[in-house]
Coordinates of N, CA and C in Angstrom, one line a residue:
X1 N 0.5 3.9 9.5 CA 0.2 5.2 9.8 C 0.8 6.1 8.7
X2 N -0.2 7.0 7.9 CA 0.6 7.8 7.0 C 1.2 9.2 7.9
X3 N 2.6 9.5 7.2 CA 2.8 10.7 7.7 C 2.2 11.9 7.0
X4 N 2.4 12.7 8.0 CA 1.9 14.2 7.2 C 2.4 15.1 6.7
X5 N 2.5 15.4 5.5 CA 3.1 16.4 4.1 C 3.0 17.7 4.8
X6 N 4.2 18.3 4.9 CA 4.3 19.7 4.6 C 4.0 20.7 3.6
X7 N 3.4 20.1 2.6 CA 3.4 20.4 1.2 C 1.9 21.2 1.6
X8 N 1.6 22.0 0.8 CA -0.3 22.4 0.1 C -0.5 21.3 -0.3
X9 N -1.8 21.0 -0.3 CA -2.4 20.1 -1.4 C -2.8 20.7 -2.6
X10 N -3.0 20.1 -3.4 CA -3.1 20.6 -4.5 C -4.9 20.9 -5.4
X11 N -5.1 21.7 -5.8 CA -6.1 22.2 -5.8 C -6.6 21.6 -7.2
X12 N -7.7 20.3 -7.3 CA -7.9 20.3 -8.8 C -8.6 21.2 -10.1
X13 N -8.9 22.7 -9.6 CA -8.9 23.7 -10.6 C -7.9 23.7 -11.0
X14 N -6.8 23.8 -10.4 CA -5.3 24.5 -10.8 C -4.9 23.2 -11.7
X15 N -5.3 21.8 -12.2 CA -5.0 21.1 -12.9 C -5.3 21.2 -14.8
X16 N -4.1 20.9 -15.3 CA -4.9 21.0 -16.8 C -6.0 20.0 -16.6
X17 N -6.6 20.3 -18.2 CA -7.8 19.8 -18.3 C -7.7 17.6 -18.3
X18 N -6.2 17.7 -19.4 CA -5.8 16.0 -19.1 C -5.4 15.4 -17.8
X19 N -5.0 16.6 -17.0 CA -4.7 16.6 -15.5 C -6.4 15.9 -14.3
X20 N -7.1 16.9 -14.6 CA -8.4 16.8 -13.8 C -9.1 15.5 -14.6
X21 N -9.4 15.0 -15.8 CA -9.9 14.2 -16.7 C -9.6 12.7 -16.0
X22 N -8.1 12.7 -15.7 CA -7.6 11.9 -14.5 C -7.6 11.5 -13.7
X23 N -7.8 12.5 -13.0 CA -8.2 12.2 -11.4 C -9.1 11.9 -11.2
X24 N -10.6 12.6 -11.9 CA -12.0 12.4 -12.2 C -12.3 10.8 -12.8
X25 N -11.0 10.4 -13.5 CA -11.5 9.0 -13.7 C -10.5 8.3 -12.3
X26 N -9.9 8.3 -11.9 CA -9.8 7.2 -11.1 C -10.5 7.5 -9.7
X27 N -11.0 8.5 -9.6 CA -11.9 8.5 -8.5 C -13.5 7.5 -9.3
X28 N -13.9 8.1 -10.3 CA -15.4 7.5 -10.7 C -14.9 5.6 -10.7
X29 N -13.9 5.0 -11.0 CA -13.4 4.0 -10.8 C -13.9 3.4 -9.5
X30 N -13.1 4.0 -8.8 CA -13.3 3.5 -7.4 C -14.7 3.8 -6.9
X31 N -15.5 4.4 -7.3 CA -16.9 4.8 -6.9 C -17.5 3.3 -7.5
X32 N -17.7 3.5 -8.8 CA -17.8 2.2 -9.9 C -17.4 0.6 -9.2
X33 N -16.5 0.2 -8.5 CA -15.8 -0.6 -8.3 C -16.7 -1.0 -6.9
X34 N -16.6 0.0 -6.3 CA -17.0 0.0 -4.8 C -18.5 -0.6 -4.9
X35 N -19.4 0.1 -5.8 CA -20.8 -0.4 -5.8 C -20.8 -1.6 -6.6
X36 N -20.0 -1.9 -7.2 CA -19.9 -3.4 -7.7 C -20.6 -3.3 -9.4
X37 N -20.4 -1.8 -9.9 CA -20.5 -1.8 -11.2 C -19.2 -1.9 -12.1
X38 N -19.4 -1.9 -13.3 CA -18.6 -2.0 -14.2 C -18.1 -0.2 -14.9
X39 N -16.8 -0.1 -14.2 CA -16.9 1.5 -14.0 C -16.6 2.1 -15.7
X40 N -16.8 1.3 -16.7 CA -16.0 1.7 -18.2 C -17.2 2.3 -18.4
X41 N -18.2 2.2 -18.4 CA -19.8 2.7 -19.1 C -20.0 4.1 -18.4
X42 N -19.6 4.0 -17.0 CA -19.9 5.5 -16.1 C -18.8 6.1 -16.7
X43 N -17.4 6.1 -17.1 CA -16.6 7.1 -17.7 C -16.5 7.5 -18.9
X44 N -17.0 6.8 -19.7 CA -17.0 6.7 -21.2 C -17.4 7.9 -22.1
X45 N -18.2 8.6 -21.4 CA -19.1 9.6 -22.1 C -18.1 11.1 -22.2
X46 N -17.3 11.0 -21.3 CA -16.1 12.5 -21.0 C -15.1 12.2 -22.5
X47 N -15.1 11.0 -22.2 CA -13.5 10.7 -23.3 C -14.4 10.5 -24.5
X48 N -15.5 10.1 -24.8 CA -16.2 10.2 -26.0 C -16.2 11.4 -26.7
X49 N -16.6 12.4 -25.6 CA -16.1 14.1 -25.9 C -14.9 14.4 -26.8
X50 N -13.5 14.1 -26.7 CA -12.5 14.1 -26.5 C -12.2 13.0 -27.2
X51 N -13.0 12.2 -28.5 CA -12.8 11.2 -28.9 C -11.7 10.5 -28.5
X52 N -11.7 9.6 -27.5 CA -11.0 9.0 -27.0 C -12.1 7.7 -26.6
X53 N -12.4 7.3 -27.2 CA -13.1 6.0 -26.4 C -12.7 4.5 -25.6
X54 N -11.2 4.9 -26.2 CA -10.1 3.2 -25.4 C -9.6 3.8 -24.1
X55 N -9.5 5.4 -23.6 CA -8.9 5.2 -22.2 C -9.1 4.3 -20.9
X56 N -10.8 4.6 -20.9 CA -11.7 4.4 -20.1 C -10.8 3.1 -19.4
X57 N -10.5 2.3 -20.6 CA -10.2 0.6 -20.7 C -8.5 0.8 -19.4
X58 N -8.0 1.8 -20.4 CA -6.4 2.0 -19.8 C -6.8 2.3 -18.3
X59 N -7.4 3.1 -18.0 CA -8.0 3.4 -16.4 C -8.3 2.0 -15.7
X60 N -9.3 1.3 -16.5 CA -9.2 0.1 -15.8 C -8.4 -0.9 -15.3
X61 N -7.6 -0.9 -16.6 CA -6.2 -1.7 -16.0 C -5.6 -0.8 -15.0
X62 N -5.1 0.5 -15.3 CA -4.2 1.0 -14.3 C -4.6 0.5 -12.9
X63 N -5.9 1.0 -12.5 CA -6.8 0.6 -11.6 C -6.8 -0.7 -10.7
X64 N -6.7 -1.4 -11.8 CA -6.9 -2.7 -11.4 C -5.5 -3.8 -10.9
X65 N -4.4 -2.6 -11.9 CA -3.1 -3.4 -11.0 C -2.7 -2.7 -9.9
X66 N -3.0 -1.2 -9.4 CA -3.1 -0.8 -8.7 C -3.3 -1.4 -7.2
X67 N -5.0 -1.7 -7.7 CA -5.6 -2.6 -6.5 C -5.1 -3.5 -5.8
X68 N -3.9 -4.4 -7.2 CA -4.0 -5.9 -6.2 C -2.9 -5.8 -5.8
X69 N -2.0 -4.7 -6.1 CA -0.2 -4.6 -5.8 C 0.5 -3.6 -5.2
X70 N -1.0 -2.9 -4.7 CA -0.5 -1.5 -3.2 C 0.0 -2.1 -2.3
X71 N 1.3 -1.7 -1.6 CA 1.5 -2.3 -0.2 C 0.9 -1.9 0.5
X72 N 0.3 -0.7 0.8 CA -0.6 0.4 1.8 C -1.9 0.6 1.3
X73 N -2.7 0.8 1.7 CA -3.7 1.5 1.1 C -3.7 3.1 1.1
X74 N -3.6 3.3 -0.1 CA -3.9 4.4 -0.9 C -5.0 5.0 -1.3
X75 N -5.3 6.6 -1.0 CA -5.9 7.5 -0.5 C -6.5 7.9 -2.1
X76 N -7.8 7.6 -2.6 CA -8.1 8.0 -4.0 C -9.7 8.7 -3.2
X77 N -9.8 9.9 -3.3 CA -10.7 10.4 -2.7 C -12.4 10.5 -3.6
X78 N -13.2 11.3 -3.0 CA -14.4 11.5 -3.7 C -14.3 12.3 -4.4
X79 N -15.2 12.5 -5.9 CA -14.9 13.3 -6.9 C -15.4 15.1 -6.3
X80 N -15.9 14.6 -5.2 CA -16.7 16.1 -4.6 C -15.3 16.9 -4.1
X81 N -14.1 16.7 -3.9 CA -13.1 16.8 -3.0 C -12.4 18.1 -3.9
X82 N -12.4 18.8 -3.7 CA -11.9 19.8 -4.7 C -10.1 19.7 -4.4
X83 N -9.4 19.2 -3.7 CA -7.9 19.2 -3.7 C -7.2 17.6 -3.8
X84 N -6.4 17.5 -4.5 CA -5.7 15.8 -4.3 C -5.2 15.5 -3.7
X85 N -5.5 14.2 -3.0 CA -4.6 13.3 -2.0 C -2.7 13.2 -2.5
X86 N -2.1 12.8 -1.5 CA -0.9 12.6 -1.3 C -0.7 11.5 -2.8
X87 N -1.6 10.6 -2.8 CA -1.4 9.3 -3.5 C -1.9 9.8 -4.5
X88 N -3.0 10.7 -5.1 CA -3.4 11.4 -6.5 C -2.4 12.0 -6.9
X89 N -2.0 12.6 -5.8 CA -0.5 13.9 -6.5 C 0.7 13.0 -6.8
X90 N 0.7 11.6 -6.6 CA 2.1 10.7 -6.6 C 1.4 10.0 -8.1
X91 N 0.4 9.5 -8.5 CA -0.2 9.3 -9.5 C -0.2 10.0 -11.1
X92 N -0.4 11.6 -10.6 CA -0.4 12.5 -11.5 C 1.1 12.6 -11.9
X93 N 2.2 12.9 -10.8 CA 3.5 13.4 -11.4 C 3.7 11.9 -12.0
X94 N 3.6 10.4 -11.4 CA 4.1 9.6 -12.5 C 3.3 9.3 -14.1
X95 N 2.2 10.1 -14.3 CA 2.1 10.4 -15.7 C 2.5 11.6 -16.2
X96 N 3.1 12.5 -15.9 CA 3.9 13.3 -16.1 C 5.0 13.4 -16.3
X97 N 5.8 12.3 -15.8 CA 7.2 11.7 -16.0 C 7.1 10.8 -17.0
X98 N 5.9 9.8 -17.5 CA 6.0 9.1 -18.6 C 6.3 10.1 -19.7
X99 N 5.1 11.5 -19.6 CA 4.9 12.3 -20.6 C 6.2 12.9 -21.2
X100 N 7.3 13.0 -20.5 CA 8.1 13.9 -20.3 C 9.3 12.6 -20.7
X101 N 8.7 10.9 -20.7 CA 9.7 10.3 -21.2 C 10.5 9.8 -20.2
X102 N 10.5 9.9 -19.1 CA 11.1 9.8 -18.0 C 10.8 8.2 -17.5
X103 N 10.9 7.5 -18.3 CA 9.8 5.5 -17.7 C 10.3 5.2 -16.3
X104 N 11.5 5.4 -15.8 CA 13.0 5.1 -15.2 C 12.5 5.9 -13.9
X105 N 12.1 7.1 -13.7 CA 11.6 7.7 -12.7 C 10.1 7.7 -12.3
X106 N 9.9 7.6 -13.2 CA 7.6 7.0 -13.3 C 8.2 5.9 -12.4
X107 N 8.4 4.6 -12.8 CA 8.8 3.6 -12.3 C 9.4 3.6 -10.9
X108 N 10.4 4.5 -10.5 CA 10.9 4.6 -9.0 C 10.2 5.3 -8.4
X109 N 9.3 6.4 -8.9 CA 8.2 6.6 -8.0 C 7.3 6.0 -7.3
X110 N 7.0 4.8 -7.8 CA 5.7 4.0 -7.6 C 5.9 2.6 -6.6
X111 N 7.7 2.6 -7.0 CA 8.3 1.7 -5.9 C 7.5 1.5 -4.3
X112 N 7.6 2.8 -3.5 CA 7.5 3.1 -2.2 C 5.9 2.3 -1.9
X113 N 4.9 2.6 -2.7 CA 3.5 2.3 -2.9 C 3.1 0.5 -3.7
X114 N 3.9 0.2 -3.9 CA 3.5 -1.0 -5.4 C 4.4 -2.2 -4.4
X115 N 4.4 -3.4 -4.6 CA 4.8 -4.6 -4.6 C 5.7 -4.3 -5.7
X116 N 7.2 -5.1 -5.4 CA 8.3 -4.7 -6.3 C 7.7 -5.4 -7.5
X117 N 8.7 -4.7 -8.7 CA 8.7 -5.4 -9.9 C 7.4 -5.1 -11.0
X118 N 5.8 -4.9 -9.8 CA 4.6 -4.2 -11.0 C 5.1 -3.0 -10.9
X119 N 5.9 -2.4 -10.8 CA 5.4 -0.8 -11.4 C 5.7 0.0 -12.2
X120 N 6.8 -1.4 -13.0 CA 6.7 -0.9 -14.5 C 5.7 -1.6 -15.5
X121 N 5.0 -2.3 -15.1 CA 4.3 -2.8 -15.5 C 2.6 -1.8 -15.6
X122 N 2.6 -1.2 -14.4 CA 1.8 -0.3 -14.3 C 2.0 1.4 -15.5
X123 N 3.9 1.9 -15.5 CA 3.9 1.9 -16.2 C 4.0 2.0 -17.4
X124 N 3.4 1.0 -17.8 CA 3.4 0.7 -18.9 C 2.3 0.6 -19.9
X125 N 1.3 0.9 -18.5 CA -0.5 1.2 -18.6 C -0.4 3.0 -18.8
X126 N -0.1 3.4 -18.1 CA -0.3 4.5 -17.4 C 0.4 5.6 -18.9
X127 N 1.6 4.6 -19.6 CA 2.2 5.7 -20.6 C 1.4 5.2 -21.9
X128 N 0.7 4.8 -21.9 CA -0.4 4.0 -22.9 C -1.5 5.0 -22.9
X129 N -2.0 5.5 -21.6 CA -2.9 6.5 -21.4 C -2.9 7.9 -21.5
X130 N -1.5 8.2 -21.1 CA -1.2 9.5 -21.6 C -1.1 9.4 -22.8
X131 N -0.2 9.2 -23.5 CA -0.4 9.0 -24.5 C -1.3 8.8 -25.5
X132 N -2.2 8.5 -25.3 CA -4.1 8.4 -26.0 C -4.3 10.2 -25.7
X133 N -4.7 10.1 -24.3 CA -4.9 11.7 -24.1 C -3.9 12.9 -24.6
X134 N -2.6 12.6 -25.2 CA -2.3 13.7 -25.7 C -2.5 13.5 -27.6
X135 N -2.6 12.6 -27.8 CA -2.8 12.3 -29.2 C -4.2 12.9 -29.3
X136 N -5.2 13.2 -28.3 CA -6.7 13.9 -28.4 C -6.5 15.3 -28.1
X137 N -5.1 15.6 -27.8 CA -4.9 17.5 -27.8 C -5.0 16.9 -26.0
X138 N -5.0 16.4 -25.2 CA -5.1 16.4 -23.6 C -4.3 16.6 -23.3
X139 N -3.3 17.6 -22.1 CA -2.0 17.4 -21.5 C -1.8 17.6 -20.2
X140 N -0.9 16.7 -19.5 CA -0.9 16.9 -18.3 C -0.4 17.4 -17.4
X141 N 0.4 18.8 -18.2 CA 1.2 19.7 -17.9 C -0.1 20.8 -16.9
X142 N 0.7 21.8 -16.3 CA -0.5 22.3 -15.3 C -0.3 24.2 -15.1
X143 N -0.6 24.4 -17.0 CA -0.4 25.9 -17.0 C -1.0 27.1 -16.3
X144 N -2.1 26.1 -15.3 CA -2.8 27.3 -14.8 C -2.3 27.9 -13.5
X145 N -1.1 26.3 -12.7 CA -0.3 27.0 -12.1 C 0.6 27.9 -11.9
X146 N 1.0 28.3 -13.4 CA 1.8 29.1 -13.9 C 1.2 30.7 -13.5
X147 N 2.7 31.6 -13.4 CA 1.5 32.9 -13.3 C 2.8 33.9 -14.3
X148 N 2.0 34.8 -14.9 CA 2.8 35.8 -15.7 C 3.2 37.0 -15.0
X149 N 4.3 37.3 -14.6 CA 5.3 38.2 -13.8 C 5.4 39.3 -14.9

């Protein structure tokens, strides 16, 4: 039984653009996955934009060790869903903690969710991906929640 967050959820307008690019791909993953397609071909064309054409691949893996090494099942919603789940918002801050260099706390994040021991391994995917997406100008920083006083 999950518990229930006191928190807002988080609104994916209010996400940077490497922010939303993200969540949009591991949702189209699991859409991909679910119908028993090969989800690199359905994502490909965003990050082609954004010359990036190897993330697609990094999503996959993340994805994929995700799948087999959740202890719970984890909430990755429909791309129609305009706010993120508990488990998107725990996803996002641990690429944000890679970004920011933090491996040590990405890593203890993912603990609670992951079978011990993958979730540096996860990452280790996951700082492979930001890192693509910031080398293409993408960031995962989230200026729009900012407001000027």
């Amino acid at each position: 039984m999950r518990s229930v967050s006191s928190q807002p959820e988080i609104s994916l307008d209010s996400l940077s653009c490497g922010g939303q690019l993200f969540i949009w791909s591991l949702r189209q993953w699991l859409i991909a996955v679910r119908h028993k397609q090969d989800p690199i071909p359905l994502m490909i064309n965003p990050y082609r934009m954004v010359k990036n054409a190897d993330a697609p691949m990094l999503i996959d893996e993340l994805m994929a060790i995700l799948a087999v090494s959740s202890q719970r099942q984890l909430e990755i919603r429909c791309c129609c869903r305009p706010t993120l789940s508990q488990d998107e918002s725990l996803l996002l801050s641990c690429v944000r903690l890679l970004r920011q260099g933090n491996t040590q706390g990405a890593a203890e994040s993912l603990e609670p969710v992951m079978l011990p021991g993958l979730s540096r391994t996860l990452c280790r995917i996951a700082d492979l991906y930001q890192a693509s997406l910031t080398s293409s100008g993408l960031t995962f920083e989230n200026p729009r929640a900012l407001t000027l006083v």
